[in-house]
Amino acid sequence: MLRLITDFDGPIMDVSDRYYGVYQQCLAETQREGQTVHELPKAEFWDMKRARVPETEIGILSGLDAAQALEFAQKRRQTVHTLPFLIYDKPAPGALETLEKVQRAGIDLAVMTMRRVRELDEAFNRCNLGHFFPENRRYCLPNDYVKTGDVKDKPLLMAKALAELPPASELWMVGDTEADIIAAKTHGVKVIGVLCGIRDRTQLEMHQPDLIANNLSEAVEIILG
């Protein structure tokens, strides 16, 4: 049996509108009355996010002073994964068609994400994605989980999945961050990094995935090939 474990945000969901909307709100909330700020265009902001430019530097480039930039970064961290903003997420181009193709091909499909249960359920219900992933193929965080960091938490999820899922003759992981690559490599799973998420090629190459693809569709073509 061939199994594909895919990350959710990035390969399946386009989160760029959410991240940009949070950036805009936090910039406006941090701006002093009468202060001129420079709101970065979405494309420029997203390129910086994908290159892992620090939040404080993004704040300063947007016209905030050093103290404000720290406040901005803290606001953003507290806001970006909250339910009011998750509604900005939408399926990435071609992702649904690719998931349907995976199902038709008889590949065992699982999702592994740093979202909490309620955050994953929100997207599944709003975007009609739940039928791709039965309950026993969903690996996410409990609602009360205290995160220690994606590169620490995701390998734990991978260990749980490998312990619970039936054996597979071939296993692949697809993800868009260093956490996905580290989780896979920690447990000897082949991994494809995709460029449609929150890391650019330079960032992915630093962690040496087995392959890099543009998106989930291209990754599946590689796996089926």
PDB file of C-alpha atoms in Angstrom:
ATOM      1  CA  MET A   1       0.000   0.000   0.000  1.00  0.00           C
ATOM      2  CA  LEU A   2       1.202   3.470  -0.940  1.00  0.00           C
ATOM      3  CA  ARG A   3       0.553   6.158   1.692  1.00  0.00           C
ATOM      4  CA  LEU A   4       0.767   9.939   1.413  1.00  0.00           C
ATOM      5  CA  ILE A   5       0.873  12.074   4.544  1.00  0.00           C
ATOM      6  CA  THR A   6       0.341  15.707   3.637  1.00  0.00           C
ATOM      7  CA  ASP A   7       0.589  18.915   5.592  1.00  0.00           C
ATOM      8  CA  PHE A   8      -2.566  21.046   5.459  1.00  0.00           C
ATOM      9  CA  ASP A   9      -1.568  24.720   5.328  1.00  0.00           C
ATOM     10  CA  GLY A  10       0.530  25.243   2.218  1.00  0.00           C
ATOM     11  CA  PRO A  11       0.009  22.083   0.173  1.00  0.00           C
ATOM     12  CA  ILE A  12      -3.806  22.128   0.528  1.00  0.00           C
ATOM     13  CA  MET A  13      -4.730  25.568   1.888  1.00  0.00           C
ATOM     14  CA  ASP A  14      -3.512  28.950   0.656  1.00  0.00           C
ATOM     15  CA  VAL A  15      -2.907  30.963   3.841  1.00  0.00           C
ATOM     16  CA  SER A  16      -1.412  34.083   2.234  1.00  0.00           C
ATOM     17  CA  ASP A  17      -4.602  36.178   2.553  1.00  0.00           C
ATOM     18  CA  ARG A  18      -4.827  35.348   6.269  1.00  0.00           C
ATOM     19  CA  TYR A  19      -1.209  36.258   6.944  1.00  0.00           C
ATOM     20  CA  TYR A  20      -1.517  39.498   4.999  1.00  0.00           C
ATOM     21  CA  GLY A  21      -4.796  40.435   6.673  1.00  0.00           C
ATOM     22  CA  VAL A  22      -3.235  39.896  10.099  1.00  0.00           C
ATOM     23  CA  TYR A  23      -0.222  41.962   9.033  1.00  0.00           C
ATOM     24  CA  GLN A  24      -2.511  44.825   7.980  1.00  0.00           C
ATOM     25  CA  GLN A  25      -4.536  44.726  11.204  1.00  0.00           C
ATOM     26  CA  CYS A  26      -1.527  44.503  13.519  1.00  0.00           C
ATOM     27  CA  LEU A  27       0.209  47.331  11.670  1.00  0.00           C
ATOM     28  CA  ALA A  28      -2.881  49.529  12.023  1.00  0.00           C
ATOM     29  CA  GLU A  29      -3.246  48.662  15.724  1.00  0.00           C
ATOM     30  CA  THR A  30       0.412  49.470  16.424  1.00  0.00           C
ATOM     31  CA  GLN A  31       0.508  52.722  14.463  1.00  0.00           C
ATOM     32  CA  ARG A  32       0.427  55.857  16.624  1.00  0.00           C
ATOM     33  CA  GLU A  33      -2.083  58.584  15.885  1.00  0.00           C
ATOM     34  CA  GLY A  34      -0.689  60.810  13.168  1.00  0.00           C
ATOM     35  CA  GLN A  35       2.180  58.408  12.406  1.00  0.00           C
ATOM     36  CA  THR A  36       2.871  57.624   8.764  1.00  0.00           C
ATOM     37  CA  VAL A  37       3.383  53.949   8.022  1.00  0.00           C
ATOM     38  CA  HIS A  38       4.123  52.135   4.787  1.00  0.00           C
ATOM     39  CA  GLU A  39       1.865  49.139   4.254  1.00  0.00           C
ATOM     40  CA  LEU A  40       3.794  46.642   2.154  1.00  0.00           C
ATOM     41  CA  PRO A  41       2.086  45.250  -0.956  1.00  0.00           C
ATOM     42  CA  LYS A  42       0.892  41.689  -0.438  1.00  0.00           C
ATOM     43  CA  ALA A  43       3.397  40.162  -2.878  1.00  0.00           C
ATOM     44  CA  GLU A  44       6.337  41.902  -1.205  1.00  0.00           C
ATOM     45  CA  PHE A  45       5.104  40.939   2.275  1.00  0.00           C
ATOM     46  CA  TRP A  46       4.577  37.297   1.270  1.00  0.00           C
ATOM     47  CA  ASP A  47       8.030  37.059  -0.288  1.00  0.00           C
ATOM     48  CA  MET A  48       9.473  38.252   3.030  1.00  0.00           C
ATOM     49  CA  LYS A  49       7.430  35.726   4.994  1.00  0.00           C
ATOM     50  CA  ARG A  50       8.581  32.900   2.706  1.00  0.00           C
ATOM     51  CA  ALA A  51      12.202  34.007   3.150  1.00  0.00           C
ATOM     52  CA  ARG A  52      11.716  34.064   6.961  1.00  0.00           C
ATOM     53  CA  VAL A  53      12.433  37.787   7.331  1.00  0.00           C
ATOM     54  CA  PRO A  54      11.913  38.481  11.072  1.00  0.00           C
ATOM     55  CA  GLU A  55       8.588  40.011  12.108  1.00  0.00           C
ATOM     56  CA  THR A  56      10.349  42.955  13.745  1.00  0.00           C
ATOM     57  CA  GLU A  57      12.189  43.731  10.512  1.00  0.00           C
ATOM     58  CA  ILE A  58       8.899  43.634   8.584  1.00  0.00           C
ATOM     59  CA  GLY A  59       7.503  46.067  11.154  1.00  0.00           C
ATOM     60  CA  ILE A  60      10.435  48.452  10.766  1.00  0.00           C
ATOM     61  CA  LEU A  61      10.253  48.263   6.956  1.00  0.00           C
ATOM     62  CA  SER A  62       6.581  49.204   7.339  1.00  0.00           C
ATOM     63  CA  GLY A  63       7.490  52.416   9.183  1.00  0.00           C
ATOM     64  CA  LEU A  64       7.357  51.369  12.842  1.00  0.00           C
ATOM     65  CA  ASP A  65      10.101  52.190  15.322  1.00  0.00           C
ATOM     66  CA  ALA A  66      12.006  49.447  17.161  1.00  0.00           C
ATOM     67  CA  ALA A  67       9.697  49.363  20.201  1.00  0.00           C
ATOM     68  CA  GLN A  68       6.607  49.333  18.000  1.00  0.00           C
ATOM     69  CA  ALA A  69       8.101  46.583  15.861  1.00  0.00           C
ATOM     70  CA  LEU A  70       8.380  44.359  18.937  1.00  0.00           C
ATOM     71  CA  GLU A  71       4.768  45.119  19.846  1.00  0.00           C
ATOM     72  CA  PHE A  72       3.716  44.444  16.245  1.00  0.00           C
ATOM     73  CA  ALA A  73       5.513  41.076  16.216  1.00  0.00           C
ATOM     74  CA  GLN A  74       3.873  40.031  19.471  1.00  0.00           C
ATOM     75  CA  LYS A  75       0.397  41.052  18.255  1.00  0.00           C
ATOM     76  CA  ARG A  76       0.913  39.104  15.052  1.00  0.00           C
ATOM     77  CA  ARG A  77       1.949  35.924  16.852  1.00  0.00           C
ATOM     78  CA  GLN A  78      -1.094  36.147  19.108  1.00  0.00           C
ATOM     79  CA  THR A  79      -3.480  36.780  16.217  1.00  0.00           C
ATOM     80  CA  VAL A  80      -2.408  34.850  13.137  1.00  0.00           C
ATOM     81  CA  HIS A  81      -3.772  31.425  14.115  1.00  0.00           C
ATOM     82  CA  THR A  82      -7.034  32.615  15.686  1.00  0.00           C
ATOM     83  CA  LEU A  83     -10.390  31.498  14.307  1.00  0.00           C
ATOM     84  CA  PRO A  84     -11.590  34.961  13.179  1.00  0.00           C
ATOM     85  CA  PHE A  85      -8.775  35.055  10.618  1.00  0.00           C
ATOM     86  CA  LEU A  86      -8.836  31.411   9.538  1.00  0.00           C
ATOM     87  CA  ILE A  87     -11.842  32.178   7.340  1.00  0.00           C
ATOM     88  CA  TYR A  88      -9.442  33.965   4.952  1.00  0.00           C
ATOM     89  CA  ASP A  89      -7.822  30.627   4.061  1.00  0.00           C
ATOM     90  CA  LYS A  90      -8.911  28.975   0.834  1.00  0.00           C
ATOM     91  CA  PRO A  91      -7.972  25.798  -1.032  1.00  0.00           C
ATOM     92  CA  ALA A  92      -4.785  26.246  -3.051  1.00  0.00           C
ATOM     93  CA  PRO A  93      -5.215  26.159  -6.844  1.00  0.00           C
ATOM     94  CA  GLY A  94      -5.510  22.550  -8.008  1.00  0.00           C
ATOM     95  CA  ALA A  95      -5.409  21.089  -4.495  1.00  0.00           C
ATOM     96  CA  LEU A  96      -8.937  19.641  -4.476  1.00  0.00           C
ATOM     97  CA  GLU A  97      -8.476  18.069  -7.902  1.00  0.00           C
ATOM     98  CA  THR A  98      -5.214  16.553  -6.702  1.00  0.00           C
ATOM     99  CA  LEU A  99      -6.829  15.078  -3.578  1.00  0.00           C
ATOM    100  CA  GLU A 100      -9.516  13.543  -5.794  1.00  0.00           C
ATOM    101  CA  LYS A 101      -6.801  12.089  -8.023  1.00  0.00           C
ATOM    102  CA  VAL A 102      -5.060  10.608  -4.973  1.00  0.00           C
ATOM    103  CA  GLN A 103      -8.311   8.963  -3.878  1.00  0.00           C
ATOM    104  CA  ARG A 104      -8.968   7.552  -7.354  1.00  0.00           C
ATOM    105  CA  ALA A 105      -5.444   6.124  -7.426  1.00  0.00           C
ATOM    106  CA  GLY A 106      -6.158   4.179  -4.219  1.00  0.00           C
ATOM    107  CA  ILE A 107      -3.425   5.939  -2.237  1.00  0.00           C
ATOM    108  CA  ASP A 108      -3.920   5.887   1.533  1.00  0.00           C
ATOM    109  CA  LEU A 109      -4.192   9.567   2.432  1.00  0.00           C
ATOM    110  CA  ALA A 110      -3.570  11.213   5.820  1.00  0.00           C
ATOM    111  CA  VAL A 111      -3.240  14.823   6.931  1.00  0.00           C
ATOM    112  CA  MET A 112      -0.708  16.057   9.503  1.00  0.00           C
ATOM    113  CA  THR A 113      -0.942  19.629  10.707  1.00  0.00           C
ATOM    114  CA  MET A 114      -0.047  21.942  13.564  1.00  0.00           C
ATOM    115  CA  ARG A 115      -3.643  23.154  13.597  1.00  0.00           C
ATOM    116  CA  ARG A 116      -5.713  22.290  16.626  1.00  0.00           C
ATOM    117  CA  VAL A 117      -8.822  20.135  16.190  1.00  0.00           C
ATOM    118  CA  ARG A 118     -11.232  23.097  16.111  1.00  0.00           C
ATOM    119  CA  GLU A 119      -9.044  24.930  13.577  1.00  0.00           C
ATOM    120  CA  LEU A 120      -8.869  21.925  11.266  1.00  0.00           C
ATOM    121  CA  ASP A 121     -12.595  21.268  11.631  1.00  0.00           C
ATOM    122  CA  GLU A 122     -13.357  24.882  10.661  1.00  0.00           C
ATOM    123  CA  ALA A 123     -11.560  24.504   7.342  1.00  0.00           C
ATOM    124  CA  PHE A 124     -12.902  20.997   6.691  1.00  0.00           C
ATOM    125  CA  ASN A 125     -16.499  22.159   7.232  1.00  0.00           C
ATOM    126  CA  ARG A 126     -16.232  25.467   5.389  1.00  0.00           C
ATOM    127  CA  CYS A 127     -14.373  24.077   2.366  1.00  0.00           C
ATOM    128  CA  ASN A 128     -15.948  20.592   2.274  1.00  0.00           C
ATOM    129  CA  LEU A 129     -12.635  18.775   2.744  1.00  0.00           C
ATOM    130  CA  GLY A 130     -13.516  16.277   5.454  1.00  0.00           C
ATOM    131  CA  HIS A 131     -14.432  13.459   3.078  1.00  0.00           C
ATOM    132  CA  PHE A 132     -10.811  13.228   1.944  1.00  0.00           C
ATOM    133  CA  PHE A 133      -9.592  12.429   5.462  1.00  0.00           C
ATOM    134  CA  PRO A 134     -11.463   9.959   7.713  1.00  0.00           C
ATOM    135  CA  GLU A 135     -11.168  10.570  11.457  1.00  0.00           C
ATOM    136  CA  ASN A 136      -8.397   7.967  11.757  1.00  0.00           C
ATOM    137  CA  ARG A 137      -6.336   9.773   9.096  1.00  0.00           C
ATOM    138  CA  ARG A 138      -6.293  13.179  10.803  1.00  0.00           C
ATOM    139  CA  TYR A 139      -3.218  14.065  12.839  1.00  0.00           C
ATOM    140  CA  CYS A 140      -3.500  17.461  14.504  1.00  0.00           C
ATOM    141  CA  LEU A 141      -3.151  18.992  17.966  1.00  0.00           C
ATOM    142  CA  PRO A 142      -5.736  18.742  20.768  1.00  0.00           C
ATOM    143  CA  ASN A 143      -7.571  21.996  21.447  1.00  0.00           C
ATOM    144  CA  ASP A 144      -5.821  22.398  24.817  1.00  0.00           C
ATOM    145  CA  TYR A 145      -2.338  21.540  23.531  1.00  0.00           C
ATOM    146  CA  VAL A 146       0.424  23.958  24.562  1.00  0.00           C
ATOM    147  CA  LYS A 147       2.735  24.279  21.570  1.00  0.00           C
ATOM    148  CA  THR A 148       6.486  24.050  22.140  1.00  0.00           C
ATOM    149  CA  GLY A 149       7.468  24.777  18.513  1.00  0.00           C
ATOM    150  CA  ASP A 150       6.590  23.178  15.188  1.00  0.00           C
ATOM    151  CA  VAL A 151       9.987  21.505  14.737  1.00  0.00           C
ATOM    152  CA  LYS A 152       9.488  19.765  18.104  1.00  0.00           C
ATOM    153  CA  ASP A 153       5.760  19.093  17.945  1.00  0.00           C
ATOM    154  CA  LYS A 154       5.490  17.785  14.390  1.00  0.00           C
ATOM    155  CA  PRO A 155       7.955  14.888  14.832  1.00  0.00           C
ATOM    156  CA  LEU A 156       5.787  13.799  17.790  1.00  0.00           C
ATOM    157  CA  LEU A 157       2.734  13.773  15.529  1.00  0.00           C
ATOM    158  CA  MET A 158       4.669  11.745  12.969  1.00  0.00           C
ATOM    159  CA  ALA A 159       5.657   9.219  15.646  1.00  0.00           C
ATOM    160  CA  LYS A 160       2.002   8.910  16.669  1.00  0.00           C
ATOM    161  CA  ALA A 161       0.900   8.385  13.070  1.00  0.00           C
ATOM    162  CA  LEU A 162       3.531   5.734  12.373  1.00  0.00           C
ATOM    163  CA  ALA A 163       2.566   3.877  15.547  1.00  0.00           C
ATOM    164  CA  GLU A 164      -1.164   3.928  14.777  1.00  0.00           C
ATOM    165  CA  LEU A 165      -1.485   3.560  11.006  1.00  0.00           C
ATOM    166  CA  PRO A 166      -1.348   0.144   9.348  1.00  0.00           C
ATOM    167  CA  PRO A 167       1.935  -0.712   7.603  1.00  0.00           C
ATOM    168  CA  ALA A 168       2.532   0.773   4.151  1.00  0.00           C
ATOM    169  CA  SER A 169       4.890  -0.552   1.496  1.00  0.00           C
ATOM    170  CA  GLU A 170       5.787   3.013   0.496  1.00  0.00           C
ATOM    171  CA  LEU A 171       5.365   6.201   2.510  1.00  0.00           C
ATOM    172  CA  TRP A 172       5.770   9.846   1.518  1.00  0.00           C
ATOM    173  CA  MET A 173       5.358  13.150   3.341  1.00  0.00           C
ATOM    174  CA  VAL A 174       4.541  16.409   1.548  1.00  0.00           C
ATOM    175  CA  GLY A 175       4.914  19.744   3.326  1.00  0.00           C
ATOM    176  CA  ASP A 176       5.980  23.351   2.944  1.00  0.00           C
ATOM    177  CA  THR A 177       8.137  23.993   6.036  1.00  0.00           C
ATOM    178  CA  GLU A 178      11.231  22.834   7.857  1.00  0.00           C
ATOM    179  CA  ALA A 179       8.950  21.208  10.469  1.00  0.00           C
ATOM    180  CA  ASP A 180       7.550  18.856   7.826  1.00  0.00           C
ATOM    181  CA  ILE A 181      11.004  17.944   6.568  1.00  0.00           C
ATOM    182  CA  ILE A 182      12.398  17.398  10.072  1.00  0.00           C
ATOM    183  CA  ALA A 183       9.372  15.320  11.122  1.00  0.00           C
ATOM    184  CA  ALA A 184       9.772  13.072   8.092  1.00  0.00           C
ATOM    185  CA  LYS A 185      13.544  12.722   8.222  1.00  0.00           C
ATOM    186  CA  THR A 186      13.482  12.025  11.981  1.00  0.00           C
ATOM    187  CA  HIS A 187      11.429   8.931  11.256  1.00  0.00           C
ATOM    188  CA  GLY A 188      12.987   7.836   7.961  1.00  0.00           C
ATOM    189  CA  VAL A 189      10.058   8.966   5.785  1.00  0.00           C
ATOM    190  CA  LYS A 190      10.672  10.246   2.250  1.00  0.00           C
ATOM    191  CA  VAL A 191       9.688  13.910   2.005  1.00  0.00           C
ATOM    192  CA  ILE A 192       8.866  16.385  -0.750  1.00  0.00           C
ATOM    193  CA  GLY A 193       8.985  20.104   0.039  1.00  0.00           C
ATOM    194  CA  VAL A 194       6.506  22.232  -1.888  1.00  0.00           C
ATOM    195  CA  LEU A 195       6.959  25.864  -2.927  1.00  0.00           C
ATOM    196  CA  CYS A 196       3.276  26.850  -2.745  1.00  0.00           C
ATOM    197  CA  GLY A 197       3.403  27.565   0.999  1.00  0.00           C
ATOM    198  CA  ILE A 198       5.216  29.704   3.538  1.00  0.00           C
ATOM    199  CA  ARG A 199       8.843  28.838   2.690  1.00  0.00           C
ATOM    200  CA  ASP A 200      10.821  29.605  -0.437  1.00  0.00           C
ATOM    201  CA  ARG A 201      13.266  27.276  -2.157  1.00  0.00           C
ATOM    202  CA  THR A 202      16.288  28.570  -0.242  1.00  0.00           C
ATOM    203  CA  GLN A 203      14.596  27.849   3.093  1.00  0.00           C
ATOM    204  CA  LEU A 204      13.499  24.359   2.035  1.00  0.00           C
ATOM    205  CA  GLU A 205      16.908  23.442   0.597  1.00  0.00           C
ATOM    206  CA  MET A 206      18.553  24.247   3.924  1.00  0.00           C
ATOM    207  CA  HIS A 207      16.764  21.213   5.411  1.00  0.00           C
ATOM    208  CA  GLN A 208      17.475  18.855   2.490  1.00  0.00           C
ATOM    209  CA  PRO A 209      14.156  17.268   1.550  1.00  0.00           C
ATOM    210  CA  ASP A 210      14.383  14.329  -0.846  1.00  0.00           C
ATOM    211  CA  LEU A 211      12.757  16.436  -3.557  1.00  0.00           C
ATOM    212  CA  ILE A 212      11.229  19.884  -4.077  1.00  0.00           C
ATOM    213  CA  ALA A 213       8.057  20.407  -6.124  1.00  0.00           C
ATOM    214  CA  ASN A 214       6.040  23.483  -6.997  1.00  0.00           C
ATOM    215  CA  ASN A 215       2.806  22.258  -5.430  1.00  0.00           C
ATOM    216  CA  LEU A 216       0.833  19.231  -4.226  1.00  0.00           C
ATOM    217  CA  SER A 217      -0.154  18.249  -7.755  1.00  0.00           C
ATOM    218  CA  GLU A 218       3.468  18.093  -8.894  1.00  0.00           C
ATOM    219  CA  ALA A 219       4.444  16.190  -5.743  1.00  0.00           C
ATOM    220  CA  VAL A 220       1.765  13.578  -6.407  1.00  0.00           C
ATOM    221  CA  GLU A 221       2.954  13.225 -10.016  1.00  0.00           C
ATOM    222  CA  ILE A 222       6.433  12.476  -8.672  1.00  0.00           C
ATOM    223  CA  ILE A 223       5.121   9.919  -6.170  1.00  0.00           C
ATOM    224  CA  LEU A 224       2.932   8.156  -8.761  1.00  0.00           C
ATOM    225  CA  GLY A 225       5.756   8.231 -11.288  1.00  0.00           C
TER     226      GLY A 225
END
